[in-house]
XYZ file of C-alpha atoms in Angstrom:
185
model
C 86.279 -6.959 28.241
C 82.672 -5.750 28.494
C 82.310 -7.714 31.743
C 85.237 -5.789 33.248
C 83.786 -2.454 32.059
C 80.445 -3.421 33.593
C 82.107 -4.294 36.901
C 84.077 -1.036 36.860
C 80.926 0.982 36.175
C 79.117 -0.818 39.010
C 82.019 -0.135 41.389
C 82.135 3.547 40.423
C 78.407 3.908 41.111
C 78.768 2.099 44.448
C 81.776 4.240 45.374
C 79.751 7.337 44.526
C 76.875 6.105 46.705
C 79.206 5.360 49.626
C 80.909 8.723 49.317
C 77.598 10.570 49.627
C 77.686 10.490 53.422
C 81.198 11.968 53.381
C 79.941 14.604 50.936
C 76.900 15.489 53.032
C 78.816 15.658 56.309
C 81.532 17.597 54.492
C 78.904 20.145 53.481
C 78.106 20.817 57.114
C 81.733 20.732 58.158
C 82.615 23.100 55.322
C 80.634 25.786 57.166
C 83.593 26.018 59.532
C 86.267 28.387 58.360
C 88.663 25.719 57.092
C 91.821 26.521 55.200
C 92.366 24.797 51.857
C 95.285 22.826 53.306
C 92.976 21.435 56.039
C 90.338 20.556 53.422
C 93.030 18.713 51.445
C 94.119 16.725 54.533
C 90.542 15.866 55.527
C 89.818 14.533 52.019
C 92.956 12.390 51.987
C 92.226 10.984 55.450
C 88.692 10.008 54.498
C 89.946 8.548 51.213
C 92.436 6.358 53.108
C 89.712 5.140 55.455
C 87.574 4.328 52.386
C 90.449 2.111 51.208
C 91.224 0.286 54.473
C 87.657 -0.392 55.573
C 86.531 -2.097 52.338
C 89.838 -3.989 52.211
C 89.053 -5.517 55.598
C 85.517 -6.225 54.375
C 86.773 -7.815 51.143
C 89.081 -10.145 53.058
C 86.273 -11.200 55.401
C 83.833 -11.533 52.488
C 86.120 -13.785 50.457
C 86.547 -16.019 53.498
C 82.764 -16.205 54.016
C 82.156 -16.844 50.320
C 84.482 -19.815 50.297
C 82.848 -21.285 53.402
C 79.163 -20.509 52.892
C 78.553 -19.972 49.142
C 75.001 -18.840 48.211
C 74.083 -18.168 51.835
C 76.921 -15.620 52.008
C 75.624 -13.934 48.833
C 72.167 -13.606 50.393
C 73.715 -12.049 53.505
C 75.707 -9.645 51.292
C 72.589 -8.533 49.413
C 70.689 -8.063 52.661
C 73.589 -6.046 54.114
C 73.502 -3.670 51.149
C 69.748 -3.277 51.486
C 69.918 -2.610 55.236
C 72.732 -0.124 54.737
C 70.800 1.676 52.000
C 67.642 1.810 54.115
C 69.635 3.102 57.083
C 71.089 5.920 54.967
C 67.613 6.845 53.698
C 66.156 6.665 57.221
C 68.881 8.898 58.655
C 67.896 11.641 56.206
C 64.334 11.596 57.529
C 65.346 12.323 61.123
C 64.612 15.869 62.187
C 67.394 16.020 64.797
C 70.489 18.059 64.073
C 73.589 16.069 64.997
C 76.585 17.915 66.353
C 79.337 18.124 63.815
C 82.640 16.591 64.880
C 85.550 19.010 64.711
C 87.904 17.863 61.911
C 91.106 18.043 63.946
C 93.237 15.272 65.479
C 91.133 12.537 67.076
C 87.955 14.242 65.827
C 89.168 13.852 62.239
C 89.902 10.151 62.756
C 86.503 9.642 64.361
C 84.852 11.518 61.508
C 86.718 9.463 58.889
C 85.828 6.208 60.651
C 82.157 7.152 60.986
C 81.728 7.954 57.294
C 83.663 4.870 56.157
C 82.056 2.162 58.316
C 79.511 1.470 55.590
C 82.453 0.773 53.250
C 83.328 -2.237 55.406
C 79.855 -3.709 54.900
C 79.941 -3.094 51.163
C 83.480 -4.506 51.029
C 82.172 -7.598 52.793
C 79.473 -7.962 50.146
C 81.919 -7.392 47.293
C 84.294 -9.952 48.800
C 81.479 -12.492 48.834
C 80.660 -11.558 45.247
C 84.323 -11.925 44.215
C 85.009 -8.362 43.053
C 88.506 -7.359 41.976
C 90.231 -5.939 45.051
C 92.399 -3.283 43.387
C 89.467 -1.891 41.382
C 87.311 -1.702 44.524
C 89.975 0.064 46.576
C 90.857 2.583 43.871
C 87.223 3.417 43.113
C 86.244 3.756 46.777
C 89.327 5.742 47.792
C 89.245 8.178 44.880
C 85.481 8.716 45.038
C 85.482 9.336 48.804
C 88.403 11.747 48.590
C 86.914 13.768 45.730
C 83.417 13.815 47.242
C 84.773 14.930 50.612
C 86.701 17.757 48.965
C 83.610 18.727 46.974
C 81.426 18.713 50.100
C 83.876 20.775 52.128
C 84.422 23.308 49.353
C 80.742 23.574 48.543
C 79.964 23.856 52.260
C 82.076 27.002 52.310
C 79.726 28.515 49.722
C 76.191 27.259 50.462
C 73.964 26.105 53.310
C 73.720 22.379 54.167
C 70.341 21.587 52.528
C 71.971 19.509 49.771
C 73.491 17.080 52.264
C 70.225 15.414 53.202
C 69.264 14.728 49.620
C 72.681 13.417 48.634
C 72.708 10.853 51.459
C 69.201 9.685 50.489
C 70.394 9.231 46.890
C 73.366 7.177 48.072
C 71.084 5.004 50.215
C 68.744 4.422 47.283
C 71.645 3.296 45.078
C 72.902 0.816 47.701
C 69.359 -0.497 48.235
C 69.073 -1.055 44.491
C 72.354 -2.968 44.312
C 71.272 -5.133 47.251
C 68.029 -5.986 45.464
C 69.942 -6.722 42.249
C 72.310 -9.071 44.081
C 69.388 -10.970 45.623
C 67.529 -11.091 42.301
C 70.475 -12.896 40.685
C 70.116 -15.736 43.174
C 66.407 -16.250 42.691
């Protein structure tokens, strides 16, 4: 029982870390004059993408795990570390990126862009043998709630929090990557 609670806690923390980019971009996007109905739809769309992308990653990861064993675990740990470092690095850039308009194709592109990292983490969790339903629920719920929070908060404040939240998410993923590699050695 305590093993399942530990796995659930780990998944919740990872889901929180992955949702930080949706939160930070939502902060900037929340500066637009969005109606609450639109905010609701954006959150649900991003939540769905944070379910499908890790599902595809989990399927691929389980396949790799069966074929390549420890080597696949090393790749999974390295993927988490690279992803975490990339998130931290992106916060250090001084360039302002144009915000994608959250309508139609722009919304789908936005949802895909903030959920691509979920595929990589899903791949790692598939290699590790995580429980699929727990992963999908944690990732989907966390991304949806964090997107809503970012959009709503973005309506109230300036976007300075976004940079720090993405760096925190990157640090968490980097830590989990290191932990995964430490278990092997």
